[in-house]
CSV table of C-alpha atoms in Angstrom, one decimal:
chain,number,residue,atom,x,y,z
A,1,UNK,CA,0.0,0.0,0.0
A,2,UNK,CA,2.8,2.4,0.9
A,3,UNK,CA,4.5,1.8,-2.5
A,4,UNK,CA,1.2,2.4,-4.3
A,5,UNK,CA,0.7,5.6,-2.4
A,6,UNK,CA,4.1,6.9,-3.2
A,7,UNK,CA,3.9,6.0,-6.8
A,8,UNK,CA,0.6,7.8,-7.1
A,9,UNK,CA,2.0,10.8,-5.3
A,10,UNK,CA,5.1,11.3,-7.5
A,11,UNK,CA,4.4,9.6,-10.7
A,12,UNK,CA,0.8,10.2,-11.5
A,13,UNK,CA,1.2,9.3,-15.2
A,14,UNK,CA,1.9,5.7,-14.2
A,15,UNK,CA,-1.5,5.4,-12.6
A,16,UNK,CA,-3.8,7.2,-14.9
A,17,UNK,CA,-4.2,4.5,-17.4
A,18,UNK,CA,-5.1,1.9,-14.8
A,19,UNK,CA,-7.8,3.7,-12.9
A,20,UNK,CA,-10.2,5.4,-15.3
A,21,UNK,CA,-13.0,5.3,-12.7
A,22,UNK,CA,-11.2,7.8,-10.5
A,23,UNK,CA,-12.5,11.3,-10.4
A,24,UNK,CA,-10.7,13.7,-12.7
A,25,UNK,CA,-10.7,15.8,-15.8
A,26,UNK,CA,-9.1,15.3,-19.1
A,27,UNK,CA,-8.9,17.1,-22.4
A,28,UNK,CA,-6.4,17.0,-25.3
A,29,UNK,CA,-3.9,19.2,-23.5
A,30,UNK,CA,-3.8,17.9,-19.9
A,31,UNK,CA,-5.1,15.5,-17.4
A,32,UNK,CA,-6.1,16.0,-13.8
A,33,UNK,CA,-6.6,12.9,-11.6
A,34,UNK,CA,-7.7,12.8,-8.0
A,35,UNK,CA,-7.0,10.1,-5.5
A,36,UNK,CA,-8.8,10.7,-2.1
A,37,UNK,CA,-6.9,9.0,0.8
A,38,UNK,CA,-8.5,7.4,3.8
A,39,UNK,CA,-7.2,8.3,7.2
A,40,UNK,CA,-5.6,4.9,7.6
A,41,UNK,CA,-3.7,5.3,4.3
A,42,UNK,CA,-2.5,8.7,5.2
A,43,UNK,CA,-1.4,7.7,8.7
A,44,UNK,CA,0.3,4.5,7.4
A,45,UNK,CA,2.3,6.6,4.9
A,46,UNK,CA,3.6,9.1,7.4
A,47,UNK,CA,4.1,6.4,10.1
A,48,UNK,CA,6.3,4.6,7.6
A,49,UNK,CA,8.4,7.8,7.3
A,50,UNK,CA,8.8,7.9,11.1
A,51,UNK,CA,6.5,10.7,11.9
A,52,UNK,CA,5.8,11.0,15.7
A,53,UNK,CA,2.3,10.3,17.0
A,54,UNK,CA,1.7,14.0,17.9
A,55,UNK,CA,2.2,14.9,14.2
A,56,UNK,CA,0.0,12.0,13.1
A,57,UNK,CA,-2.8,13.3,15.3
A,58,UNK,CA,-2.7,16.5,13.3
A,59,UNK,CA,-3.4,14.6,10.1
A,60,UNK,CA,-6.5,12.7,11.2
A,61,UNK,CA,-9.1,15.5,10.9
A,62,UNK,CA,-7.9,16.2,7.4
A,63,UNK,CA,-9.0,14.9,4.0
A,64,UNK,CA,-6.0,14.2,1.9
A,65,UNK,CA,-6.5,14.1,-1.8
A,66,UNK,CA,-3.6,13.3,-4.0
A,67,UNK,CA,-3.8,15.3,-7.2
A,68,UNK,CA,-1.9,14.5,-10.4
A,69,UNK,CA,-1.7,17.0,-13.2
A,70,UNK,CA,-0.1,15.8,-16.4
A,71,UNK,CA,0.9,17.7,-19.5
A,72,UNK,CA,-0.1,15.7,-22.6
A,73,UNK,CA,1.6,17.8,-25.2
A,74,UNK,CA,4.6,19.9,-26.0
A,75,UNK,CA,3.3,23.3,-24.9
A,76,UNK,CA,3.6,24.3,-21.3
A,77,UNK,CA,0.7,23.7,-18.9
A,78,UNK,CA,0.3,25.9,-15.9
A,79,UNK,CA,-1.6,25.4,-12.7
A,80,UNK,CA,-2.0,27.6,-9.7
A,81,UNK,CA,-3.9,26.2,-6.7
A,82,UNK,CA,-4.9,29.7,-5.7
A,83,UNK,CA,-7.2,29.6,-8.7
A,84,UNK,CA,-8.8,26.4,-7.6
A,85,UNK,CA,-11.9,26.2,-5.4
A,86,UNK,CA,-13.1,23.3,-3.3
A,87,UNK,CA,-16.8,23.6,-2.6
A,88,UNK,CA,-19.2,21.3,-0.8
A,89,UNK,CA,-22.9,21.9,0.0
A,90,UNK,CA,-21.7,23.6,3.1
A,91,UNK,CA,-19.8,26.2,1.1
A,92,UNK,CA,-16.2,26.7,0.4
A,93,UNK,CA,-14.0,23.9,1.6
A,94,UNK,CA,-11.2,24.8,4.0
A,95,UNK,CA,-7.9,23.9,2.5
A,96,UNK,CA,-5.0,24.0,5.0
A,97,UNK,CA,-2.2,25.8,3.3
A,98,UNK,CA,1.6,25.3,3.6
A,99,UNK,CA,2.2,28.2,5.9
A,100,UNK,CA,-0.5,26.9,8.3
A,101,UNK,CA,1.1,23.5,8.3
A,102,UNK,CA,4.5,25.0,9.0
A,103,UNK,CA,3.1,27.1,11.8
A,104,UNK,CA,1.4,24.0,13.3
A,105,UNK,CA,4.5,21.8,12.9
A,106,UNK,CA,6.6,24.5,14.6
A,107,UNK,CA,4.1,24.8,17.5
A,108,UNK,CA,4.4,21.0,18.2
A,109,UNK,CA,8.1,21.1,17.6
A,110,UNK,CA,8.2,18.7,14.7
A,111,UNK,CA,11.7,18.0,13.5
A,112,UNK,CA,12.8,19.8,10.4
A,113,UNK,CA,13.4,16.6,8.4
A,114,UNK,CA,9.8,15.6,8.9
A,115,UNK,CA,8.6,19.0,8.0
A,116,UNK,CA,10.6,18.8,4.8
A,117,UNK,CA,9.2,15.3,3.9
A,118,UNK,CA,5.7,16.6,4.5
A,119,UNK,CA,6.2,19.6,2.3
A,120,UNK,CA,7.5,17.4,-0.5
A,121,UNK,CA,4.4,15.3,-0.4
A,122,UNK,CA,2.2,18.4,-0.8
A,123,UNK,CA,1.1,19.5,-4.3
A,124,UNK,CA,3.2,22.5,-5.4
A,125,UNK,CA,1.1,25.6,-5.2
A,126,UNK,CA,1.9,26.6,-8.7
A,127,UNK,CA,3.9,25.2,-11.6
A,128,UNK,CA,4.4,25.4,-15.3
A,129,UNK,CA,4.7,21.8,-16.5
A,130,UNK,CA,7.1,21.2,-19.4
A,131,UNK,CA,6.3,18.9,-22.3
A,132,UNK,CA,4.8,15.6,-21.1
A,133,UNK,CA,5.8,16.4,-17.5
A,134,UNK,CA,3.5,15.2,-14.7
A,135,UNK,CA,3.4,16.5,-11.2
A,136,UNK,CA,1.6,15.1,-8.2
A,137,UNK,CA,1.0,15.8,-4.5
A,138,UNK,CA,-1.5,16.1,-1.8
A,139,UNK,CA,-3.9,18.9,-1.0
A,140,UNK,CA,-5.4,18.9,2.5
A,141,UNK,CA,-9.0,19.9,3.3
A,142,UNK,CA,-10.9,19.7,6.5
A,143,UNK,CA,-12.6,16.3,6.4
A,144,UNK,CA,-16.2,16.4,5.3
A,145,UNK,CA,-18.7,13.7,4.4
A,146,UNK,CA,-20.3,15.9,1.8
A,147,UNK,CA,-19.5,15.8,-1.9
A,148,UNK,CA,-16.9,18.4,-3.0
A,149,UNK,CA,-16.8,20.1,-6.3
A,150,UNK,CA,-13.4,21.3,-7.5
A,151,UNK,CA,-13.3,24.1,-10.1
A,152,UNK,CA,-10.4,25.9,-11.5
A,153,UNK,CA,-8.5,27.0,-14.5
A,154,UNK,CA,-5.5,25.5,-16.2
A,155,UNK,CA,-3.5,27.7,-18.6
A,156,UNK,CA,-1.7,26.4,-21.6
A,157,UNK,CA,1.1,27.9,-23.7
A,158,UNK,CA,4.4,29.6,-23.0
A,159,UNK,CA,2.5,32.9,-22.5
A,160,UNK,CA,-0.3,31.2,-20.6
A,161,UNK,CA,-2.7,32.6,-23.1
A,162,UNK,CA,-5.1,29.7,-23.5
A,163,UNK,CA,-7.4,29.2,-20.5
A,164,UNK,CA,-9.2,26.0,-19.8
A,165,UNK,CA,-11.7,26.1,-17.0
A,166,UNK,CA,-12.5,22.7,-15.5
A,167,UNK,CA,-14.9,21.3,-13.0
A,168,UNK,CA,-14.8,18.0,-11.1
A,169,UNK,CA,-17.9,17.0,-9.2
A,170,UNK,CA,-18.8,14.6,-6.5
A,171,UNK,CA,-15.4,14.2,-5.0
A,172,UNK,CA,-15.6,12.4,-1.7
A,173,UNK,CA,-13.1,12.2,1.1
A,174,UNK,CA,-12.2,8.6,1.2
A,175,UNK,CA,-13.3,6.7,4.3
A,176,UNK,CA,-11.9,3.6,5.9
A,177,UNK,CA,-14.3,0.6,5.8
B,1,UNK,CA,48.4,35.1,-21.2
B,2,UNK,CA,45.1,37.0,-20.8
B,3,UNK,CA,44.4,36.6,-24.5
B,4,UNK,CA,45.1,32.8,-24.3
B,5,UNK,CA,42.8,32.5,-21.3
B,6,UNK,CA,40.1,34.4,-23.1
B,7,UNK,CA,40.5,32.2,-26.1
B,8,UNK,CA,40.2,29.2,-23.9
B,9,UNK,CA,37.0,30.5,-22.3
B,10,UNK,CA,35.6,31.3,-25.7
B,11,UNK,CA,36.3,27.8,-26.9
B,12,UNK,CA,34.6,26.4,-23.8
B,13,UNK,CA,31.6,28.5,-24.4
B,14,UNK,CA,31.4,27.4,-28.1
B,15,UNK,CA,31.6,23.8,-27.1
B,16,UNK,CA,29.0,24.3,-24.4
B,17,UNK,CA,26.7,26.2,-26.8
B,18,UNK,CA,26.9,23.3,-29.1
B,19,UNK,CA,25.3,21.0,-26.5
B,20,UNK,CA,22.8,23.7,-25.7
B,21,UNK,CA,21.8,24.1,-29.3
B,22,UNK,CA,21.1,20.4,-29.8
B,23,UNK,CA,17.7,19.1,-29.0
B,24,UNK,CA,17.7,17.6,-25.5
B,25,UNK,CA,16.4,14.1,-24.7
B,26,UNK,CA,12.8,14.0,-23.5
B,27,UNK,CA,12.5,15.2,-19.9
B,28,UNK,CA,15.6,17.3,-19.9
B,29,UNK,CA,15.4,21.1,-19.9
B,30,UNK,CA,17.9,23.9,-20.1
B,31,UNK,CA,18.7,25.9,-17.0
B,32,UNK,CA,19.8,29.5,-16.8
B,33,UNK,CA,23.5,28.9,-16.6
B,34,UNK,CA,23.7,30.6,-13.3
B,35,UNK,CA,26.5,29.7,-11.0
B,36,UNK,CA,25.7,26.9,-8.5
B,37,UNK,CA,26.2,28.0,-4.9
B,38,UNK,CA,28.8,25.9,-3.1
B,39,UNK,CA,27.6,23.4,-0.4
B,40,UNK,CA,29.0,20.7,1.8
B,41,UNK,CA,27.1,17.5,2.6
B,42,UNK,CA,28.1,14.3,4.5
B,43,UNK,CA,27.3,10.7,4.1
B,44,UNK,CA,26.4,8.3,6.9
B,45,UNK,CA,30.0,7.6,7.5
B,46,UNK,CA,30.8,11.3,8.0
B,47,UNK,CA,32.6,11.5,4.6
B,48,UNK,CA,32.1,15.0,3.2
B,49,UNK,CA,31.5,16.3,-0.3
B,50,UNK,CA,31.9,19.9,-1.3
B,51,UNK,CA,30.6,21.0,-4.6
B,52,UNK,CA,33.6,23.2,-5.5
B,53,UNK,CA,35.8,20.1,-5.3
B,54,UNK,CA,34.2,19.1,-8.6
B,55,UNK,CA,35.4,22.2,-10.4
B,56,UNK,CA,36.7,21.2,-13.8
B,57,UNK,CA,34.3,18.2,-14.0
B,58,UNK,CA,30.6,17.9,-14.7
B,59,UNK,CA,28.4,17.1,-11.8
B,60,UNK,CA,25.3,14.9,-11.9
B,61,UNK,CA,23.5,16.2,-8.8
B,62,UNK,CA,20.6,14.0,-7.9
B,63,UNK,CA,18.0,14.5,-5.2
B,64,UNK,CA,16.0,11.6,-4.0
B,65,UNK,CA,14.0,10.1,-1.1
B,66,UNK,CA,13.1,6.5,-0.3
B,67,UNK,CA,9.4,7.1,-0.2
B,68,UNK,CA,9.4,8.3,-3.8
B,69,UNK,CA,8.4,5.5,-6.2
B,70,UNK,CA,10.2,6.8,-9.3
B,71,UNK,CA,13.4,7.2,-7.1
B,72,UNK,CA,13.2,3.5,-6.2
B,73,UNK,CA,12.9,2.6,-9.9
B,74,UNK,CA,15.8,4.8,-11.0
B,75,UNK,CA,18.3,3.6,-8.3
B,76,UNK,CA,19.6,0.5,-10.1
B,77,UNK,CA,20.1,2.5,-13.3
B,78,UNK,CA,22.0,5.1,-11.3
B,79,UNK,CA,24.2,2.4,-9.9
B,80,UNK,CA,25.0,1.2,-13.4
B,81,UNK,CA,25.7,4.8,-14.4
B,82,UNK,CA,28.0,5.4,-11.4
B,83,UNK,CA,30.0,2.3,-12.4
B,84,UNK,CA,30.1,3.2,-16.1
B,85,UNK,CA,31.2,6.8,-15.5
B,86,UNK,CA,33.9,6.0,-12.9
B,87,UNK,CA,37.1,7.8,-13.8
B,88,UNK,CA,35.3,10.1,-16.3
B,89,UNK,CA,35.2,13.8,-15.9
B,90,UNK,CA,31.8,13.7,-14.2
B,91,UNK,CA,30.9,13.3,-10.5
B,92,UNK,CA,27.7,11.5,-9.7
B,93,UNK,CA,26.5,13.0,-6.4
B,94,UNK,CA,23.3,11.6,-4.9
B,95,UNK,CA,21.7,13.5,-2.1
B,96,UNK,CA,18.9,12.0,0.0
B,97,UNK,CA,16.3,14.5,1.2
B,98,UNK,CA,15.6,14.6,4.9
B,99,UNK,CA,15.8,10.9,5.9
B,100,UNK,CA,17.9,9.3,8.6
B,101,UNK,CA,20.9,6.9,8.2
B,102,UNK,CA,18.9,3.8,8.9
B,103,UNK,CA,16.3,4.6,6.3
B,104,UNK,CA,18.8,5.3,3.7
B,105,UNK,CA,21.0,2.4,4.5
B,106,UNK,CA,18.2,-0.2,4.5
B,107,UNK,CA,16.6,1.3,1.4
B,108,UNK,CA,19.8,1.3,-0.7
B,109,UNK,CA,20.5,-2.1,0.6
B,110,UNK,CA,17.4,-3.4,-1.1
B,111,UNK,CA,17.6,-1.5,-4.4
B,112,UNK,CA,21.3,-0.8,-5.1
B,113,UNK,CA,23.6,-1.9,-2.2
B,114,UNK,CA,26.8,-0.3,-3.6
B,115,UNK,CA,25.3,3.0,-4.6
B,116,UNK,CA,26.7,5.8,-2.6
B,117,UNK,CA,24.6,8.8,-1.3
B,118,UNK,CA,25.0,11.9,0.8
B,119,UNK,CA,22.5,13.1,3.2
B,120,UNK,CA,20.6,16.4,3.4
B,121,UNK,CA,19.5,15.6,7.0
B,122,UNK,CA,17.0,18.4,7.5
B,123,UNK,CA,16.0,19.0,3.9
B,124,UNK,CA,17.5,22.5,3.9
B,125,UNK,CA,19.8,22.0,0.9
B,126,UNK,CA,17.0,20.5,-1.1
B,127,UNK,CA,14.9,23.6,-0.3
B,128,UNK,CA,17.7,25.8,-1.7
B,129,UNK,CA,18.1,23.8,-4.9
B,130,UNK,CA,14.3,23.6,-5.2
B,131,UNK,CA,13.9,20.6,-7.5
B,132,UNK,CA,10.6,20.5,-9.2
B,133,UNK,CA,9.9,17.2,-7.5
B,134,UNK,CA,11.7,14.1,-6.4
B,135,UNK,CA,13.7,12.6,-8.0
B,136,UNK,CA,15.4,15.5,-9.9
B,137,UNK,CA,18.8,15.7,-11.4
B,138,UNK,CA,20.8,18.9,-12.0
B,139,UNK,CA,23.7,19.0,-14.4
B,140,UNK,CA,26.4,21.4,-13.4
B,141,UNK,CA,29.1,22.2,-15.9
B,142,UNK,CA,32.9,22.2,-15.2
B,143,UNK,CA,32.7,25.9,-14.6
B,144,UNK,CA,30.1,25.5,-11.9
B,145,UNK,CA,27.1,26.7,-13.9
B,146,UNK,CA,23.7,25.1,-13.7
B,147,UNK,CA,23.1,23.9,-17.2
B,148,UNK,CA,20.4,21.2,-17.4
B,149,UNK,CA,17.7,19.6,-15.3
B,150,UNK,CA,16.2,16.2,-15.7
B,151,UNK,CA,12.5,16.1,-14.7
B,152,UNK,CA,11.7,13.0,-12.6
B,153,UNK,CA,13.4,9.7,-13.1
B,154,UNK,CA,15.1,9.0,-16.4
B,155,UNK,CA,16.2,5.8,-18.1
B,156,UNK,CA,19.9,6.9,-18.2
B,157,UNK,CA,20.9,3.6,-19.7
B,158,UNK,CA,18.9,4.3,-22.9
B,159,UNK,CA,20.9,5.4,-26.0
B,160,UNK,CA,19.3,8.9,-26.0
B,161,UNK,CA,20.5,9.7,-22.5
B,162,UNK,CA,23.8,7.9,-23.0
B,163,UNK,CA,24.5,10.0,-26.1
B,164,UNK,CA,23.6,13.1,-24.1
B,165,UNK,CA,26.0,12.3,-21.3
B,166,UNK,CA,28.7,11.3,-23.8
B,167,UNK,CA,28.3,14.7,-25.5
B,168,UNK,CA,28.6,16.4,-22.2
B,169,UNK,CA,31.9,14.7,-21.4
B,170,UNK,CA,33.3,15.5,-24.8
B,171,UNK,CA,32.4,19.2,-24.4
B,172,UNK,CA,34.4,19.4,-21.1
């Protein structure tokens, strides 16, 4: 399970072809895939990296969704998570951002090496993907049992001139059976 | 003397420009030729490496972590590459991001036991180099300039990448 999680996190292209039933969005320019993680999956991953229990407790109320964005062509593909919205029937979903995580980790005295590992497993906030490049990582929302709609815009081209709005509906935080 | 030095520099630039002009293998991109900042890292035996000690040689600077799937896949290829390029004017420098000795030792033991890696214990060096993800490889030229970046794991044993590395070594 750990290997599967890491492969999905860092090599989304390897997984896309296998799991077409996953929520996502695809057009001729790019592909977005989502992999909601259960609490057990998330805790298992970070336990495997040696995270202390006090840090693991911080992760439990959160809904981890691994996102993969893949450039299908030769033009650059740009994403900026600031342009993305995560809405449930309760309104805007609360995404915990990198500075908030850093603040919390510092408050509990989490070692720098664990903070570094955690940051590397988060989705970059913004990036311009090169030809055929894929990038993946987690976004963290406050856990909810309501369906979430993710909307946003991807820009394509060296000058970012082509805009592609997208919407992904009915994304659910994964639950352990 | 100054003229000779300038001529030498010019020749180096011309050779380097030749690599730059050629189309790069898939997954490699040009960097901005800025000077790489010096750093010192240690391995789990305390042996140190300083970037400036590689002056005059290319540096294959590779950031990785054991939890990263593509890193795991690439390690045996890197080991072959390390053996193949021994004695050539290129240093292969692996840097693990923010893991401890035991993790690195046991991980390498299963995927590439003789592969050598340095440790970025708190992840600070990786933050400075800001790879686009893990794994990432930077190519630093013999003058210490950041020249190319490999996105993610690459099949370095394939002809396309072998030719690229051979061209680097010929360019000095």
